[in-house]
Amino acid sequence: MPDRKPTALVTGGIGGFGLALARLLLARDFHVALADLDIERGRQVADELDVLFVPLDVGDLAANHRAVELVETHFDAVDAVFLNAGILGRQDPAVPIDMQAYEAIVSANQHGVVYGIDAAVPALRRSGGGRIVVTASLAGLVPMAGDPFYSMTKSAALAYSRAVAPTLAGQGITVTIVCPGFADTPMLGSLRPAFEQAGFPILSAEDVAKAMLLAHDEGEPGSAFVVQPGMPPTPYRFRNVPAARDAAGSHVAIPDDLSSHSTAPAPSQGS
Ligand SMILES: NC(=O)c1ccc[n+]([C@@H]2O[C@H](COP(=O)([O-])OP(=O)(O)OC[C@H]3O[C@@H](n4cnc5c(N)ncnc54)[C@H](O)[C@@H]3O)[C@@H](O)[C@H]2O)c1
């Protein structure tokens, strides 16, 4: 943590998780900037919390850069960026693709993370390093049959964040991910009564916000925290893919100078 008061930017900042996180960050004495598509409510929430509001469509690369620059100018530095904006898709794969819905979800959930990281990195570097926490979902770890676009984009957010983490860690920027299960926010919407009726536990927005802070404070580069009701946020243990074998059937290590291109594990970790 820097000596000065740290600054955090949260995208999707006025939604369920964003707002709960903003409150925790304020209690920790952060400068807080909330970025969101919903400008009218954003200004209202920012007035109530006395934080900075930045209008932002996370699917717009230039707008991401402008948002980070605005926050940096306002508070002199950016130390933490929570890439949390996201939407559902709920398409039926048995009917023709709805291109508008497809493009909208890729824009918010996938471009929002790629562009958000691109915009955050220069500012975090100027601060002497920092943290990026990406909100993916359990749906990025396991297939969500009811919302394949959502599963796909959350897997992409997770995979991209894990893939950039080693390089950015070398520049003092730690990228971590949270993968929450179902949580009680406006996103859950009309599904909420069904969960209640089934007696299925759902997370509170504050549960998830605490996990986002934990990922920020303690997460190792590229670690992904599963957030589920009734258990503490837990780093997910990704299974290694089998290592390559030579003609004799022995595991082969990737040469050091090729290792950053490799998806293969070291032989000792292979199965
Ligand atoms: N609620 C859940 O059960 C749940 C579970 C796992 C992951 N998530 C993920 O957590 C994140 C936050 O979700 P939430 O539950 O707080 O939902 P929410 O709907 O309450 O909040 C999402 C916020 O993102 C904003 N937003 C949407 N598209 C945007 C865009 N293009 N640019 C900028 N802002 C945009 C919305 O205006 C809203 O304020 C999302 O990425 C969501 O996919 C939610």
Short mmCIF file of C-alpha atoms and ligand atoms in Angstrom, two decimals:
data_model
loop_
_atom_site.label_atom_id
_atom_site.label_comp_id
_atom_site.label_asym_id
_atom_site.label_seq_id
_atom_site.Cartn_x
_atom_site.Cartn_y
_atom_site.Cartn_z
CA MET A 1 0.00 0.00 0.00
CA PRO A 2 1.28 3.52 -0.78
CA ASP A 3 2.07 6.03 2.04
CA ARG A 4 -0.61 8.38 0.71
CA LYS A 5 -4.35 7.67 0.71
CA PRO A 6 -4.88 5.04 -2.03
CA THR A 7 -7.32 5.44 -4.92
CA ALA A 8 -9.61 2.73 -6.29
CA LEU A 9 -11.68 2.76 -9.47
CA VAL A 10 -14.64 0.36 -9.66
CA THR A 11 -16.44 -0.34 -12.95
CA GLY A 12 -20.06 -1.41 -12.73
CA GLY A 13 -19.61 0.74 -9.65
CA ILE A 14 -23.23 1.47 -8.85
CA GLY A 15 -24.50 -2.11 -9.18
CA GLY A 16 -24.86 -4.57 -6.31
CA PHE A 17 -21.22 -5.59 -5.89
CA GLY A 18 -19.83 -2.22 -6.93
CA LEU A 19 -21.80 -0.32 -4.33
CA ALA A 20 -21.05 -2.80 -1.53
CA LEU A 21 -17.36 -2.62 -2.44
CA ALA A 22 -17.43 1.19 -2.53
CA ARG A 23 -18.68 1.22 1.06
CA LEU A 24 -15.91 -1.15 2.19
CA LEU A 25 -13.28 0.89 0.35
CA LEU A 26 -14.52 4.12 1.95
CA ALA A 27 -14.36 2.45 5.38
CA ARG A 28 -10.74 1.57 4.55
CA ASP A 29 -10.09 5.23 3.71
CA PHE A 30 -9.63 4.87 -0.04
CA HIS A 31 -10.41 7.60 -2.53
CA VAL A 32 -13.20 5.96 -4.55
CA ALA A 33 -14.26 6.49 -8.17
CA LEU A 34 -17.29 4.63 -9.48
CA ALA A 35 -17.63 4.16 -13.24
CA ASP A 36 -20.90 2.98 -14.76
CA LEU A 37 -23.12 3.13 -17.83
CA ASP A 38 -26.08 4.40 -15.80
CA ILE A 39 -25.25 8.10 -15.62
CA GLU A 40 -28.35 9.40 -13.87
CA ARG A 41 -28.21 6.92 -11.01
CA GLY A 42 -24.43 7.12 -10.96
CA ARG A 43 -24.49 10.85 -10.20
CA GLN A 44 -27.12 10.30 -7.51
CA VAL A 45 -25.15 7.49 -5.82
CA ALA A 46 -21.91 9.46 -6.04
CA ASP A 47 -23.57 12.42 -4.29
CA GLU A 48 -24.89 10.15 -1.55
CA LEU A 49 -21.51 8.47 -0.94
CA ASP A 50 -19.43 11.54 -1.67
CA VAL A 51 -17.30 9.74 -4.25
CA LEU A 52 -16.30 10.54 -7.83
CA PHE A 53 -18.60 9.27 -10.58
CA VAL A 54 -17.27 8.60 -14.08
CA PRO A 55 -19.72 7.81 -16.91
CA LEU A 56 -18.30 4.82 -18.77
CA ASP A 57 -19.26 2.15 -21.27
CA VAL A 58 -16.58 -0.47 -20.53
CA GLY A 59 -16.94 -1.81 -24.08
CA ASP A 60 -15.36 1.40 -25.45
CA LEU A 61 -11.53 1.31 -25.37
CA ALA A 62 -10.99 5.07 -25.63
CA ALA A 63 -13.59 5.70 -22.92
CA ASN A 64 -11.75 3.32 -20.57
CA HIS A 65 -8.54 5.30 -21.09
CA ARG A 66 -10.35 8.60 -20.56
CA ALA A 67 -11.96 7.27 -17.35
CA VAL A 68 -8.67 6.13 -15.83
CA GLU A 69 -6.97 9.40 -16.82
CA LEU A 70 -9.79 11.39 -15.26
CA VAL A 71 -9.49 9.48 -11.98
CA GLU A 72 -5.72 9.83 -11.99
CA THR A 73 -5.96 13.58 -12.59
CA HIS A 74 -8.60 13.98 -9.88
CA PHE A 75 -6.81 11.99 -7.16
CA ASP A 76 -3.21 12.22 -8.43
CA ALA A 77 -2.82 8.42 -8.66
CA VAL A 78 -4.66 5.17 -9.30
CA ASP A 79 -3.70 2.22 -7.10
CA ALA A 80 -6.49 -0.32 -7.57
CA VAL A 81 -8.88 -1.03 -10.44
CA PHE A 82 -11.85 -3.35 -9.98
CA LEU A 83 -13.13 -4.47 -13.39
CA ASN A 84 -16.57 -5.49 -12.27
CA ALA A 85 -19.13 -4.29 -14.86
CA GLY A 86 -21.10 -7.10 -16.46
CA ILE A 87 -24.44 -8.22 -17.84
CA LEU A 88 -26.34 -11.45 -18.44
CA GLY A 89 -27.20 -12.88 -21.87
CA ARG A 90 -29.81 -15.62 -21.38
CA GLN A 91 -29.97 -16.75 -25.01
CA ASP A 92 -31.37 -20.09 -26.15
CA PRO A 93 -28.79 -21.95 -28.30
CA ALA A 94 -31.62 -23.82 -30.04
CA VAL A 95 -32.95 -20.65 -31.71
CA PRO A 96 -31.09 -18.35 -34.15
CA ILE A 97 -28.48 -16.10 -32.58
CA ASP A 98 -29.59 -12.67 -31.39
CA MET A 99 -26.64 -10.62 -32.68
CA GLN A 100 -27.49 -7.57 -30.63
CA ALA A 101 -27.55 -9.55 -27.39
CA TYR A 102 -24.35 -11.37 -28.36
CA GLU A 103 -22.43 -8.20 -29.15
CA ALA A 104 -23.69 -6.49 -26.01
CA ILE A 105 -22.52 -9.23 -23.66
CA VAL A 106 -19.14 -9.66 -25.36
CA SER A 107 -18.69 -5.91 -25.16
CA ALA A 108 -19.50 -5.60 -21.45
CA ASN A 109 -18.06 -8.84 -20.06
CA GLN A 110 -15.09 -9.49 -22.34
CA HIS A 111 -14.02 -6.20 -23.92
CA GLY A 112 -14.73 -4.55 -20.59
CA VAL A 113 -11.95 -6.60 -18.99
CA VAL A 114 -9.46 -6.47 -21.88
CA TYR A 115 -9.91 -2.72 -22.42
CA GLY A 116 -10.06 -2.07 -18.67
CA ILE A 117 -6.70 -3.74 -18.14
CA ASP A 118 -5.23 -1.88 -21.12
CA ALA A 119 -6.36 1.43 -19.63
CA ALA A 120 -5.38 0.62 -16.04
CA VAL A 121 -1.81 -0.56 -16.66
CA PRO A 122 -0.12 2.79 -17.54
CA ALA A 123 -1.71 4.54 -14.55
CA LEU A 124 -0.89 1.73 -12.13
CA ARG A 125 2.68 1.75 -13.39
CA ARG A 126 2.89 5.51 -12.78
CA SER A 127 1.72 4.84 -9.18
CA GLY A 128 4.63 2.49 -8.66
CA GLY A 129 2.48 -0.63 -9.11
CA GLY A 130 -1.00 -1.64 -8.08
CA ARG A 131 -3.81 -4.16 -8.21
CA ILE A 132 -6.45 -5.18 -10.72
CA VAL A 133 -9.33 -7.36 -9.54
CA VAL A 134 -11.60 -8.82 -12.22
CA THR A 135 -15.11 -9.99 -11.42
CA ALA A 136 -15.65 -13.16 -13.43
CA SER A 137 -18.15 -15.77 -12.17
CA LEU A 138 -18.54 -19.41 -11.26
CA ALA A 139 -20.13 -19.53 -14.71
CA GLY A 140 -16.63 -18.97 -16.09
CA LEU A 141 -15.40 -22.12 -14.34
CA VAL A 142 -18.37 -24.39 -15.01
CA PRO A 143 -20.77 -24.31 -17.97
CA MET A 144 -23.96 -22.34 -17.31
CA ALA A 145 -26.43 -24.02 -19.66
CA GLY A 146 -29.06 -21.32 -19.16
CA ASP A 147 -26.70 -18.58 -20.34
CA PRO A 148 -23.94 -19.79 -22.68
CA PHE A 149 -22.91 -16.27 -23.77
CA TYR A 150 -22.42 -15.44 -20.09
CA SER A 151 -20.34 -18.58 -19.45
CA MET A 152 -18.23 -17.91 -22.52
CA THR A 153 -17.51 -14.27 -21.69
CA LYS A 154 -16.75 -15.01 -18.03
CA SER A 155 -14.37 -17.82 -19.08
CA ALA A 156 -12.71 -15.36 -21.44
CA ALA A 157 -12.37 -12.76 -18.67
CA LEU A 158 -10.86 -15.38 -16.38
CA ALA A 159 -8.49 -16.81 -19.00
CA TYR A 160 -7.31 -13.39 -20.17
CA SER A 161 -6.69 -12.19 -16.62
CA ARG A 162 -4.70 -15.33 -15.76
CA ALA A 163 -2.72 -15.07 -18.99
CA VAL A 164 -1.68 -11.43 -18.48
CA ALA A 165 -0.99 -11.84 -14.75
CA PRO A 166 2.61 -13.16 -14.97
CA THR A 167 3.82 -10.36 -17.27
CA LEU A 168 2.07 -7.63 -15.29
CA ALA A 169 3.33 -9.07 -11.99
CA GLY A 170 6.83 -8.39 -13.34
CA GLN A 171 5.83 -4.71 -13.55
CA GLY A 172 4.44 -4.54 -10.02
CA ILE A 173 0.80 -5.02 -11.04
CA THR A 174 -1.07 -7.92 -9.45
CA VAL A 175 -4.08 -9.22 -11.37
CA THR A 176 -6.53 -11.41 -9.47
CA ILE A 177 -10.02 -12.71 -10.20
CA VAL A 178 -13.15 -13.41 -8.18
CA CYS A 179 -15.65 -16.08 -9.27
CA PRO A 180 -18.84 -15.60 -7.27
CA GLY A 181 -21.83 -17.93 -7.25
CA PHE A 182 -25.37 -16.53 -7.24
CA ALA A 183 -25.64 -13.32 -5.26
CA ASP A 184 -28.45 -11.06 -4.18
CA THR A 185 -28.08 -8.07 -6.51
CA PRO A 186 -30.30 -6.51 -9.19
CA MET A 187 -28.66 -8.94 -11.66
CA LEU A 188 -30.34 -11.92 -10.00
CA GLY A 189 -33.65 -10.16 -10.74
CA SER A 190 -36.63 -12.38 -11.32
CA LEU A 191 -34.72 -15.56 -10.37
CA ARG A 192 -34.60 -14.57 -6.70
CA PRO A 193 -37.97 -16.07 -5.63
CA ALA A 194 -37.04 -19.41 -7.23
CA PHE A 195 -33.85 -19.56 -5.16
CA GLU A 196 -35.78 -18.66 -2.02
CA GLN A 197 -38.44 -21.25 -2.70
CA ALA A 198 -35.82 -23.93 -3.27
CA GLY A 199 -34.07 -22.94 -0.03
CA PHE A 200 -30.85 -22.47 -2.02
CA PRO A 201 -28.42 -20.14 -0.22
CA ILE A 202 -27.33 -17.04 -2.10
CA LEU A 203 -24.49 -14.66 -1.35
CA SER A 204 -25.03 -11.09 -0.20
CA ALA A 205 -23.41 -8.30 -2.21
CA GLU A 206 -21.26 -7.61 0.85
CA ASP A 207 -19.98 -11.23 0.89
CA VAL A 208 -18.71 -10.72 -2.63
CA ALA A 209 -17.33 -7.24 -1.95
CA LYS A 210 -15.33 -8.68 0.96
CA ALA A 211 -13.95 -11.35 -1.37
CA MET A 212 -12.99 -8.64 -3.89
CA LEU A 213 -11.09 -6.84 -1.13
CA LEU A 214 -9.42 -10.08 -0.06
CA ALA A 215 -8.33 -10.70 -3.66
CA HIS A 216 -7.01 -7.14 -3.73
CA ASP A 217 -5.15 -7.46 -0.44
CA GLU A 218 -3.80 -10.99 -0.56
CA GLY A 219 -4.33 -12.56 -3.99
CA GLU A 220 -1.32 -14.03 -5.78
CA PRO A 221 -0.94 -12.96 -9.43
CA GLY A 222 -3.46 -14.88 -11.54
CA SER A 223 -5.27 -16.42 -8.58
CA ALA A 224 -9.04 -16.84 -8.86
CA PHE A 225 -11.16 -16.86 -5.71
CA VAL A 226 -14.32 -18.95 -5.66
CA VAL A 227 -16.98 -17.17 -3.63
CA GLN A 228 -19.79 -19.40 -2.42
CA PRO A 229 -22.25 -19.16 0.48
CA GLY A 230 -21.17 -20.78 3.72
CA MET A 231 -17.43 -20.83 3.05
CA PRO A 232 -14.59 -18.30 2.99
CA PRO A 233 -13.39 -17.09 -0.45
CA THR A 234 -11.12 -19.87 -1.65
CA PRO A 235 -8.40 -19.78 -4.34
CA TYR A 236 -9.46 -22.19 -7.08
CA ARG A 237 -6.99 -25.00 -7.77
CA PHE A 238 -6.79 -25.30 -11.55
CA ARG A 239 -5.93 -28.79 -12.79
CA ASN A 240 -2.89 -28.98 -14.99
CA VAL A 241 -3.24 -30.36 -18.49
CA PRO A 242 -1.10 -33.41 -19.26
CA ALA A 243 2.50 -32.54 -20.13
CA ALA A 244 3.98 -33.36 -23.57
CA ARG A 245 5.83 -36.68 -23.92
CA ASP A 246 8.68 -37.65 -26.18
CA ALA A 247 8.74 -40.74 -28.43
CA ALA A 248 9.81 -42.86 -25.45
CA GLY A 249 6.78 -41.70 -23.49
CA SER A 250 8.72 -39.53 -21.01
CA HIS A 251 7.46 -36.08 -19.99
CA VAL A 252 9.30 -33.22 -21.72
CA ALA A 253 9.88 -29.82 -20.13
CA ILE A 254 9.26 -26.76 -22.28
CA PRO A 255 12.56 -24.87 -22.86
CA ASP A 256 12.85 -21.73 -20.70
CA ASP A 257 12.91 -19.37 -23.70
CA LEU A 258 9.60 -20.81 -24.96
CA SER A 259 7.86 -21.08 -21.61
CA SER A 260 5.87 -17.83 -21.94
CA HIS A 261 4.25 -19.31 -25.10
CA SER A 262 3.42 -22.53 -23.34
CA THR A 263 0.14 -23.75 -21.99
CA ALA A 264 1.80 -26.97 -20.90
CA PRO A 265 2.77 -27.63 -17.30
CA ALA A 266 6.24 -28.61 -16.17
CA PRO A 267 6.61 -32.41 -16.32
CA SER A 268 6.58 -32.79 -12.54
CA GLN A 269 3.09 -31.25 -12.49
CA GLY A 270 1.68 -33.21 -15.42
CA SER A 271 -0.76 -36.05 -15.04
N1 LIG B 1 -25.12 -11.24 -9.02
C1 LIG B 1 -24.61 -12.43 -9.27
O1 LIG B 1 -25.22 -13.48 -8.95
C2 LIG B 1 -23.26 -12.54 -9.91
C3 LIG B 1 -22.57 -13.76 -9.76
C4 LIG B 1 -21.30 -13.88 -10.35
C5 LIG B 1 -20.74 -12.81 -11.03
N2 LIG B 1 -21.45 -11.66 -11.15
C6 LIG B 1 -20.78 -10.55 -11.87
O2 LIG B 1 -20.52 -9.51 -10.96
C7 LIG B 1 -20.46 -8.26 -11.62
C8 LIG B 1 -21.35 -7.26 -10.91
O3 LIG B 1 -22.67 -7.78 -10.95
P1 LIG B 1 -23.84 -7.35 -9.95
O4 LIG B 1 -24.44 -8.59 -9.44
O5 LIG B 1 -23.37 -6.28 -9.04
O6 LIG B 1 -24.85 -6.80 -11.06
P2 LIG B 1 -25.64 -5.42 -11.17
O7 LIG B 1 -26.53 -5.62 -12.33
O8 LIG B 1 -26.21 -5.04 -9.86
O9 LIG B 1 -24.47 -4.39 -11.51
C9 LIG B 1 -23.81 -4.36 -12.74
C10 LIG B 1 -23.46 -2.91 -13.03
O10 LIG B 1 -22.71 -2.87 -14.24
C11 LIG B 1 -23.16 -1.77 -15.00
N3 LIG B 1 -22.88 -2.00 -16.42
C12 LIG B 1 -23.46 -2.91 -17.25
N4 LIG B 1 -22.93 -2.82 -18.48
C13 LIG B 1 -21.98 -1.84 -18.42
C14 LIG B 1 -21.08 -1.29 -19.36
N5 LIG B 1 -21.07 -1.70 -20.64
N6 LIG B 1 -20.25 -0.30 -18.95
C15 LIG B 1 -20.27 0.14 -17.67
N7 LIG B 1 -21.10 -0.34 -16.74
C16 LIG B 1 -21.94 -1.33 -17.10
C17 LIG B 1 -24.66 -1.69 -14.73
O11 LIG B 1 -25.19 -0.40 -15.04
C18 LIG B 1 -24.70 -2.02 -13.24
O12 LIG B 1 -24.60 -0.86 -12.44
C19 LIG B 1 -20.86 -8.55 -13.07
O13 LIG B 1 -19.71 -8.67 -13.85
C20 LIG B 1 -21.58 -9.89 -12.97
O14 LIG B 1 -21.51 -10.60 -14.17
C21 LIG B 1 -22.67 -11.48 -10.60
#
